[in-house]
Tab-separated table of C-alpha atoms in Angstrom:
chain	number	residue	atom	x	y	z
A	1	ASP	CA	-166.021	146.940	-31.711
A	2	GLY	CA	-166.440	149.489	-28.901
A	3	TYR	CA	-168.397	151.941	-26.811
A	4	GLU	CA	-168.376	155.913	-27.045
A	5	LEU	CA	-169.896	157.436	-24.069
A	6	TYR	CA	-171.261	160.816	-23.633
A	7	VAL	CA	-171.454	162.405	-20.087
A	8	SER	CA	-172.987	165.853	-20.695
A	9	ILE	CA	-173.092	167.873	-17.047
A	10	ALA	CA	-174.820	171.469	-16.971
A	11	ASP	CA	-172.670	174.143	-18.428
A	12	VAL	CA	-173.618	176.264	-15.082
A	13	SER	CA	-170.342	178.584	-16.281
A	14	HIS	CA	-172.466	180.327	-18.798
A	15	TYR	CA	-174.714	181.334	-15.726
A	16	VAL	CA	-172.287	181.991	-13.228
A	17	GLN	CA	-170.122	184.631	-14.581
A	18	GLN	CA	-166.869	184.525	-12.614
A	19	GLY	CA	-166.749	187.831	-10.340
A	20	THR	CA	-170.254	188.926	-10.859
A	21	ALA	CA	-172.061	188.404	-7.197
A	22	LEU	CA	-173.349	185.317	-7.660
A	23	ASP	CA	-169.925	183.379	-8.773
A	24	THR	CA	-168.746	185.325	-4.972
A	25	GLN	CA	-171.536	183.892	-2.845
A	26	ALA	CA	-170.868	180.789	-4.390
A	27	TYR	CA	-167.301	180.808	-3.903
A	28	GLU	CA	-168.344	181.632	-0.149
A	29	ARG	CA	-170.025	178.636	-0.082
A	30	GLY	CA	-167.868	176.816	-1.925
A	31	THR	CA	-170.428	173.668	-1.877
A	32	SER	CA	-174.111	172.556	-1.593
A	33	THR	CA	-174.792	171.095	2.305
A	34	TYR	CA	-176.676	168.061	2.547
A	35	PHE	CA	-179.260	167.593	5.811
A	36	PRO	CA	-181.425	164.552	5.991
A	37	ASN	CA	-184.470	167.100	5.576
A	38	THR	CA	-182.986	169.831	3.301
A	39	VAL	CA	-180.622	170.933	1.645
A	40	VAL	CA	-178.764	174.221	1.749
A	41	PRO	CA	-177.587	174.532	-2.025
A	42	MET	CA	-174.737	176.881	-3.079
A	43	LEU	CA	-176.339	178.006	-6.056
A	44	PRO	CA	-179.888	179.757	-5.866
A	45	LYS	CA	-182.755	177.389	-6.773
A	46	ILE	CA	-183.353	178.621	-9.890
A	47	LEU	CA	-180.212	177.451	-11.767
A	48	SER	CA	-179.856	174.196	-9.284
A	49	ASN	CA	-183.339	173.186	-9.594
A	50	ASP	CA	-184.510	174.167	-12.667
A	51	VAL	CA	-182.177	176.418	-15.433
A	52	CYS	CA	-179.189	173.910	-14.500
A	53	SER	CA	-181.468	170.489	-14.181
A	54	LEU	CA	-181.000	168.597	-17.369
A	55	LYS	CA	-184.891	168.111	-17.246
A	56	PRO	CA	-186.859	165.755	-20.045
A	57	ALA	CA	-187.620	166.987	-23.231
A	58	GLU	CA	-186.062	170.413	-22.839
A	59	ASP	CA	-183.424	171.916	-24.023
A	60	ARG	CA	-180.571	172.612	-21.845
A	61	LEU	CA	-176.598	173.918	-21.939
A	62	ALA	CA	-174.040	171.657	-21.041
A	63	VAL	CA	-170.335	170.759	-21.424
A	64	THR	CA	-169.755	167.135	-23.147
A	65	VAL	CA	-167.214	164.765	-23.128
A	66	ARG	CA	-167.153	162.394	-25.324
A	67	LEU	CA	-164.930	159.069	-24.402
A	68	THR	CA	-164.603	156.471	-26.493
A	69	PHE	CA	-163.380	152.802	-25.453
A	70	THR	CA	-162.414	149.818	-27.314
A	71	LYS	CA	-164.383	146.670	-26.284
A	72	ASN	CA	-162.010	145.797	-23.409
A	73	GLY	CA	-162.549	149.461	-21.989
A	74	THR	CA	-159.617	150.801	-22.849
A	75	LEU	CA	-159.788	154.619	-23.880
A	76	SER	CA	-158.943	154.977	-27.287
A	77	ARG	CA	-159.858	158.706	-27.936
A	78	THR	CA	-161.753	161.469	-25.806
A	79	SER	CA	-163.020	164.763	-26.949
A	80	PHE	CA	-164.734	167.607	-25.434
A	81	PHE	CA	-167.596	170.629	-26.569
A	82	THR	CA	-170.431	172.960	-25.160
A	83	SER	CA	-173.727	171.497	-26.617
A	84	ILE	CA	-177.437	171.913	-26.336
A	85	ILE	CA	-178.761	169.057	-25.014
A	86	ARG	CA	-182.843	167.181	-24.844
A	87	SER	CA	-182.320	164.264	-22.099
A	88	ALA	CA	-184.824	161.620	-23.327
A	89	MET	CA	-186.432	160.922	-20.177
A	90	ARG	CA	-185.564	161.118	-16.046
A	91	LEU	CA	-184.861	157.681	-14.431
A	92	THR	CA	-184.474	156.551	-10.709
A	93	TYR	CA	-181.629	154.340	-9.552
A	94	LYS	CA	-184.375	151.791	-7.916
A	95	LYS	CA	-186.110	151.747	-11.488
A	96	VAL	CA	-183.231	151.040	-13.630
A	97	GLU	CA	-181.832	148.511	-10.628
A	98	LYS	CA	-185.295	146.583	-11.352
A	99	ALA	CA	-184.898	146.703	-15.021
A	100	LEU	CA	-181.353	146.127	-15.211
A	101	ILE	CA	-180.364	143.874	-12.641
A	102	HIS	CA	-183.862	142.192	-11.293
A	103	LYS	CA	-184.744	141.981	-15.388
A	104	ASP	CA	-188.586	142.985	-14.411
A	105	LYS	CA	-190.545	142.742	-17.184
A	106	LYS	CA	-192.861	145.722	-16.382
A	107	THR	CA	-190.077	147.985	-15.861
A	108	ARG	CA	-188.672	146.738	-18.798
A	109	THR	CA	-191.558	147.414	-21.068
A	110	SER	CA	-191.647	150.871	-19.310
A	111	LEU	CA	-188.165	151.793	-20.587
A	112	LYS	CA	-188.474	150.415	-23.788
A	113	ASP	CA	-187.186	153.414	-25.685
A	114	VAL	CA	-183.887	153.262	-23.575
A	115	ILE	CA	-183.459	149.761	-22.333
A	116	ASN	CA	-181.039	148.992	-25.059
A	117	GLU	CA	-178.817	151.885	-24.179
A	118	LEU	CA	-179.310	151.072	-20.454
A	119	GLU	CA	-177.593	147.652	-21.450
A	120	LEU	CA	-175.276	148.565	-22.907
A	121	MET	CA	-174.324	151.168	-19.861
A	122	LYS	CA	-174.529	148.201	-18.080
A	123	GLU	CA	-172.150	145.934	-20.019
A	124	LEU	CA	-169.096	149.077	-19.967
A	125	ALA	CA	-169.808	150.241	-16.358
A	126	GLU	CA	-168.694	146.327	-15.691
A	127	ILE	CA	-165.853	146.463	-18.098
A	128	LEU	CA	-164.665	149.760	-16.419
A	129	ALA	CA	-165.313	148.959	-12.792
A	130	GLU	CA	-163.115	145.691	-13.461
A	131	LYS	CA	-160.335	148.005	-15.032
A	132	ARG	CA	-160.056	150.447	-11.821
A	133	THR	CA	-160.001	147.097	-9.581
A	134	GLN	CA	-157.060	146.177	-11.613
A	135	ARG	CA	-154.595	149.135	-11.157
A	136	GLY	CA	-155.793	148.946	-7.630
A	137	SER	CA	-158.505	151.293	-6.804
A	138	LEU	CA	-159.517	150.844	-3.409
A	139	ASP	CA	-163.706	150.220	-2.640
A	140	PHE	CA	-164.691	150.495	1.238
A	141	ASP	CA	-167.644	148.680	1.940
A	142	LEU	CA	-169.137	150.603	4.750
A	143	PRO	CA	-173.251	151.167	5.791
A	144	GLU	CA	-174.150	154.352	4.856
A	145	PRO	CA	-176.771	155.648	7.617
A	146	GLU	CA	-179.807	157.170	5.925
A	147	VAL	CA	-182.401	158.979	8.109
A	148	ILE	CA	-186.135	158.081	7.946
A	149	LEU	CA	-188.327	161.503	8.468
A	150	ASP	CA	-192.078	161.505	8.650
A	151	ILE	CA	-194.270	163.669	7.687
A	152	GLU	CA	-194.338	165.896	10.713
A	153	GLY	CA	-190.426	166.064	9.892
A	154	GLY	CA	-189.567	163.521	13.259
A	155	VAL	CA	-187.410	160.641	12.952
A	156	LYS	CA	-188.779	157.582	12.381
A	157	GLY	CA	-185.692	155.227	11.956
A	158	ILE	CA	-182.481	154.946	10.686
A	159	VAL	CA	-181.552	152.593	7.699
A	160	ARG	CA	-178.915	151.305	5.829
A	161	SER	CA	-178.308	153.242	2.728
A	162	GLU	CA	-178.860	151.038	-0.035
A	163	ARG	CA	-175.677	150.970	-2.851
A	164	LEU	CA	-177.331	149.438	-5.904
A	165	PHE	CA	-175.460	148.973	-8.879
A	166	ALA	CA	-177.106	151.760	-11.174
A	167	HIS	CA	-175.370	154.126	-8.598
A	168	ARG	CA	-172.377	152.186	-9.527
A	169	ILE	CA	-172.798	153.037	-13.661
A	170	ILE	CA	-173.186	156.506	-12.752
A	171	GLU	CA	-169.626	156.678	-10.492
A	172	GLU	CA	-168.041	154.687	-13.288
A	173	PHE	CA	-168.608	157.277	-16.352
A	174	MET	CA	-168.179	160.039	-13.435
A	175	ILE	CA	-164.734	159.134	-13.082
A	176	ALA	CA	-164.116	158.242	-16.627
A	177	ALA	CA	-165.326	162.314	-17.448
A	178	ASN	CA	-163.314	163.346	-14.548
A	179	GLU	CA	-159.447	161.963	-15.692
A	180	ALA	CA	-160.415	162.691	-18.962
A	181	VAL	CA	-161.016	166.306	-18.362
A	182	ALA	CA	-157.786	166.040	-15.753
A	183	GLN	CA	-155.567	164.883	-18.270
A	184	TYR	CA	-156.485	167.003	-21.348
A	185	LEU	CA	-155.906	170.181	-18.868
A	186	HIS	CA	-152.840	168.733	-17.702
A	187	GLY	CA	-151.649	167.667	-21.051
A	188	LYS	CA	-152.519	171.283	-22.361
A	189	ARG	CA	-150.600	172.995	-19.464
A	190	ILE	CA	-153.905	174.863	-18.549
A	191	PRO	CA	-153.563	175.895	-14.721
A	192	ALA	CA	-156.410	173.860	-13.074
A	193	ILE	CA	-157.590	172.678	-9.244
A	194	TYR	CA	-156.889	169.082	-8.852
A	195	ARG	CA	-158.673	166.519	-6.595
A	196	ILE	CA	-155.411	165.020	-5.124
A	197	HIS	CA	-155.502	161.977	-2.699
A	198	GLU	CA	-152.099	161.474	-1.024
A	199	ARG	CA	-150.641	158.327	0.105
A	200	PRO	CA	-151.539	156.965	4.118
A	201	ASP	CA	-148.473	157.779	6.284
A	202	ARG	CA	-146.186	154.899	7.184
A	203	GLU	CA	-146.920	155.036	10.617
A	204	LYS	CA	-150.706	154.460	10.079
A	205	LEU	CA	-150.030	151.961	7.611
A	206	MET	CA	-147.740	149.927	9.971
A	207	ASP	CA	-150.732	150.381	12.962
A	208	PHE	CA	-152.479	148.986	10.571
A	209	GLU	CA	-150.096	146.012	9.876
A	210	ARG	CA	-150.538	145.159	13.821
A	211	LEU	CA	-154.104	144.811	13.650
A	212	LEU	CA	-153.738	142.812	10.690
A	213	GLN	CA	-151.220	140.246	12.681
A	214	ASN	CA	-153.836	139.693	15.190
A	215	LEU	CA	-156.675	138.262	13.010
A	216	PRO	CA	-156.751	135.121	11.024
A	217	LEU	CA	-156.577	136.839	7.532
A	218	LYS	CA	-154.525	136.153	4.903
A	219	HIS	CA	-152.309	138.846	4.036
A	220	LYS	CA	-148.820	139.391	2.530
A	221	LYS	CA	-146.642	142.218	4.171
A	222	PRO	CA	-147.517	145.733	3.350
A	223	GLU	CA	-146.084	147.591	0.840
A	224	GLY	CA	-148.381	150.659	1.005
A	225	HIS	CA	-149.403	150.714	-2.751
A	226	THR	CA	-153.094	150.481	-3.467
A	227	GLY	CA	-153.214	146.908	-4.969
A	228	TYR	CA	-151.910	145.370	-1.607
A	229	LEU	CA	-154.836	147.064	0.163
A	230	GLN	CA	-157.218	146.059	-2.204
A	231	ALA	CA	-156.117	142.505	-1.475
A	232	ILE	CA	-156.832	142.970	2.028
A	233	LEU	CA	-160.014	144.220	1.904
A	234	LYS	CA	-161.077	141.299	-0.711
A	235	SER	CA	-159.750	139.180	2.098
A	236	ALA	CA	-161.962	140.566	4.421
A	237	SER	CA	-165.022	140.892	2.202
A	238	GLY	CA	-167.855	138.462	3.796
A	239	THR	CA	-166.361	137.542	7.148
A	240	GLN	CA	-166.942	139.117	10.534
A	241	TYR	CA	-164.072	140.986	10.362
A	242	GLU	CA	-165.105	142.668	7.311
A	243	PHE	CA	-166.355	146.178	9.114
A	244	LEU	CA	-163.469	146.268	11.452
A	245	VAL	CA	-161.017	146.513	8.853
A	246	ASN	CA	-162.996	148.331	6.214
A	247	LYS	CA	-163.472	150.957	9.102
A	248	ILE	CA	-159.184	150.848	10.555
A	249	LEU	CA	-157.885	151.294	6.899
A	250	LEU	CA	-160.453	153.999	6.169
A	251	LYS	CA	-158.925	155.627	9.185
A	252	SER	CA	-155.892	155.247	8.061
A	253	MET	CA	-156.069	157.336	5.252
A	254	LYS	CA	-155.408	161.124	4.653
A	255	GLN	CA	-158.160	163.124	3.622
A	256	ALA	CA	-158.322	164.206	0.336
A	257	LYS	CA	-158.399	167.601	-1.034
A	258	TYR	CA	-157.971	170.303	-3.477
A	259	SER	CA	-154.550	171.352	-4.855
A	260	VAL	CA	-153.075	173.148	-7.462
A	261	SER	CA	-150.406	170.536	-7.717
A	262	ASN	CA	-151.144	167.332	-9.573
A	263	LYS	CA	-149.832	164.693	-6.921
A	264	GLY	CA	-152.647	161.892	-8.246
A	265	HIS	CA	-155.505	159.955	-6.459
A	266	PHE	CA	-154.368	157.460	-4.116
A	267	GLY	CA	-157.506	155.657	-3.538
A	268	LEU	CA	-159.019	155.374	-7.039
A	269	ALA	CA	-155.453	154.537	-8.043
A	270	SER	CA	-155.371	157.121	-10.761
A	271	ASP	CA	-152.196	159.328	-12.029
A	272	CYS	CA	-154.862	162.104	-12.447
A	273	TYR	CA	-157.671	163.387	-11.258
A	274	LEU	CA	-159.958	166.500	-10.517
A	275	HIS	CA	-163.733	167.305	-10.542
A	276	PHE	CA	-165.962	167.918	-13.650
A	277	THR	CA	-169.667	166.801	-13.331
A	278	SER	CA	-171.156	168.745	-10.234
A	279	PRO	CA	-171.047	172.146	-10.908
A	280	ILE	CA	-174.321	172.654	-9.920
A	281	ARG	CA	-173.205	171.907	-6.116
A	282	ARG	CA	-168.995	172.398	-6.282
A	283	TYR	CA	-166.902	175.385	-6.804
A	284	PRO	CA	-163.851	173.560	-7.776
A	285	ASP	CA	-166.107	172.135	-10.567
A	286	LEU	CA	-167.560	175.007	-11.899
A	287	VAL	CA	-163.788	176.503	-11.875
A	288	CYS	CA	-162.991	173.034	-13.980
A	289	HIS	CA	-165.615	174.031	-16.576
A	290	ARG	CA	-164.236	177.371	-16.814
A	291	ALA	CA	-160.668	176.209	-17.678
A	292	LEU	CA	-161.816	173.414	-20.273
A	293	LYS	CA	-164.029	176.162	-21.907
A	294	TYR	CA	-160.934	178.620	-21.654
A	295	ALA	CA	-158.671	175.804	-23.197
A	296	LEU	CA	-161.117	175.060	-26.038
A	297	SER	CA	-161.036	178.410	-27.459
A	298	HIS	CA	-157.500	179.276	-27.041
A	299	LYS	CA	-155.855	176.874	-29.220
A	300	HIS	CA	-152.481	178.924	-28.934
A	301	ASP	CA	-150.034	178.286	-26.461
A	302	ALA	CA	-149.310	181.619	-26.194
A	303	ASP	CA	-152.928	182.570	-24.401
A	304	LYS	CA	-152.666	179.465	-22.058
A	305	ASP	CA	-151.545	181.321	-18.859
A	306	ARG	CA	-153.967	184.340	-18.790
A	307	PHE	CA	-157.211	182.139	-17.647
A	308	LEU	CA	-156.203	182.314	-13.810
A	309	PRO	CA	-152.850	182.895	-11.961
A	310	LEU	CA	-151.304	179.908	-10.656
A	311	GLN	CA	-151.278	181.694	-7.082
A	312	GLU	CA	-155.030	182.526	-6.804
A	313	LEU	CA	-155.833	179.186	-8.020
A	314	ASP	CA	-153.763	177.915	-4.863
A	315	ARG	CA	-155.562	180.175	-2.528
A	316	MET	CA	-159.092	178.732	-3.802
A	317	ALA	CA	-157.859	175.436	-3.614
A	318	ILE	CA	-157.122	176.081	0.283
A	319	HIS	CA	-160.240	177.687	0.273
A	320	LEU	CA	-162.161	175.090	-1.000
A	321	SER	CA	-161.018	172.306	0.915
A	322	GLU	CA	-161.796	174.154	4.158
A	323	ARG	CA	-165.176	174.732	2.811
A	324	GLU	CA	-165.812	171.463	2.225
A	325	ARG	CA	-164.697	170.272	5.256
A	326	ILE	CA	-166.687	172.370	6.946
A	327	ALA	CA	-169.458	171.910	5.227
A	328	MET	CA	-168.927	167.466	6.026
A	329	GLU	CA	-168.805	168.797	9.681
A	330	ALA	CA	-172.019	169.995	9.962
A	331	GLU	CA	-173.508	167.241	7.862
A	332	ARG	CA	-171.891	164.751	10.521
A	333	GLU	CA	-173.059	166.696	13.748
A	334	LEU	CA	-176.720	166.918	12.340
A	335	GLU	CA	-176.659	163.860	12.096
A	336	ASP	CA	-175.153	163.145	15.223
A	337	ARG	CA	-177.548	164.822	16.920
A	338	ILE	CA	-180.596	162.934	14.784
A	339	LYS	CA	-179.191	159.807	16.227
A	340	VAL	CA	-179.302	161.250	19.762
A	341	LEU	CA	-182.970	162.252	19.402
A	342	PHE	CA	-183.983	158.955	17.589
A	343	MET	CA	-182.051	157.185	20.944
A	344	LYS	CA	-183.137	158.619	24.047
A	345	ASP	CA	-186.577	156.546	24.174
A	346	LYS	CA	-184.541	153.350	23.918
A	347	ILE	CA	-182.476	153.856	27.449
A	348	GLY	CA	-182.067	149.932	28.530
A	349	GLU	CA	-183.229	148.280	25.423
A	350	ILE	CA	-180.376	145.679	24.249
A	351	TYR	CA	-178.663	145.609	21.029
A	352	GLU	CA	-176.027	143.850	19.464
A	353	GLY	CA	-172.866	146.174	18.494
A	354	ILE	CA	-169.441	146.269	17.263
A	355	ILE	CA	-166.332	147.702	18.761
A	356	SER	CA	-165.782	150.297	16.020
A	357	HIS	CA	-162.620	152.490	17.855
A	358	ILE	CA	-160.661	152.056	21.229
A	359	THR	CA	-159.050	154.782	23.305
A	360	SER	CA	-157.245	155.323	26.363
A	361	PHE	CA	-160.310	156.844	28.125
A	362	GLY	CA	-162.618	153.834	26.207
A	363	ILE	CA	-164.182	152.011	23.835
A	364	PHE	CA	-166.547	153.317	21.290
A	365	VAL	CA	-169.179	150.423	20.116
A	366	GLU	CA	-171.701	151.345	17.190
A	367	LEU	CA	-174.809	149.526	17.144
A	368	LEU	CA	-175.478	147.437	13.915
A	369	GLU	CA	-179.461	148.182	13.599
A	370	TYR	CA	-179.210	151.712	13.760
A	371	PHE	CA	-175.500	152.889	12.871
A	372	VAL	CA	-175.754	154.958	16.258
A	373	GLU	CA	-171.900	154.785	17.891
A	374	GLY	CA	-171.094	156.161	21.279
């Protein structure tokens, strides 16, 4: 008659105590930074790769969100608690995809102890994805490049990163957990750092509308809400204009950021959202864990203002938004440098490309085979 979902996230806040040198360093970094062949972690590897890694058959400290859904995916009850969990098995996205989507018998047999749970996860994720679509959540389908390195660290190739349904399962459950924690803290009036995504500017949407008028796509007049924009993405799906429409609309969007004011998340069509599920690699999630544990241990209203002053949280939100942007710029710059190195012996060769951007000084073309733009 429904589903019960447990989302257990490593209890990083147990080890990274507020005000310690470890905490100060993590705050200064703000986030882990990911490059094609390495990662600059926010926390020391003994924490990120060992103590806070939910390893199979080992007891690990966690913070658990328990979500009860009706059979049509309506959230009916939530509860939160600190826990000790013992993970049953470490799975890869590809293995889960083979078992659930391709119904590979050999893979399913190797997962016989967990296959029933995986089937239920698939069911629930499909229901939650459909509910999110109904409320107008935007899902951009743009190819993500993945750099393939050889054994010596040279660039072997640039391929399209696979987005599997197995990825979608985890995405849906993480969004559900993030929303549940956000709503709980907001309802309890505990100060928190929210993940906000504001509506796009009217001028940007008008530019986007002008573009649409020149394309043979069925669409209504823009109303600025996500349902309308979602319908546009749907109408472009599978057509030769899909890449262009996705790219231009994405560029019309404002950048998501952190804030102490709950202004909702436009792209996810969510009234209340924050980051809770990655405290190993994002400092805002760590702050959220502390806020949640504080709320659970201080039931009386009189104690609630003592977690962190709003002014301090506001300063943190600004700093952490900046750190996120710096990390993203570093990741993009290194990716661009790798692409230049990869393409330098290909001068004179002919590729298919798509005009991805037009400026006063010329046009940008993205090569379809390698996702290289110039």
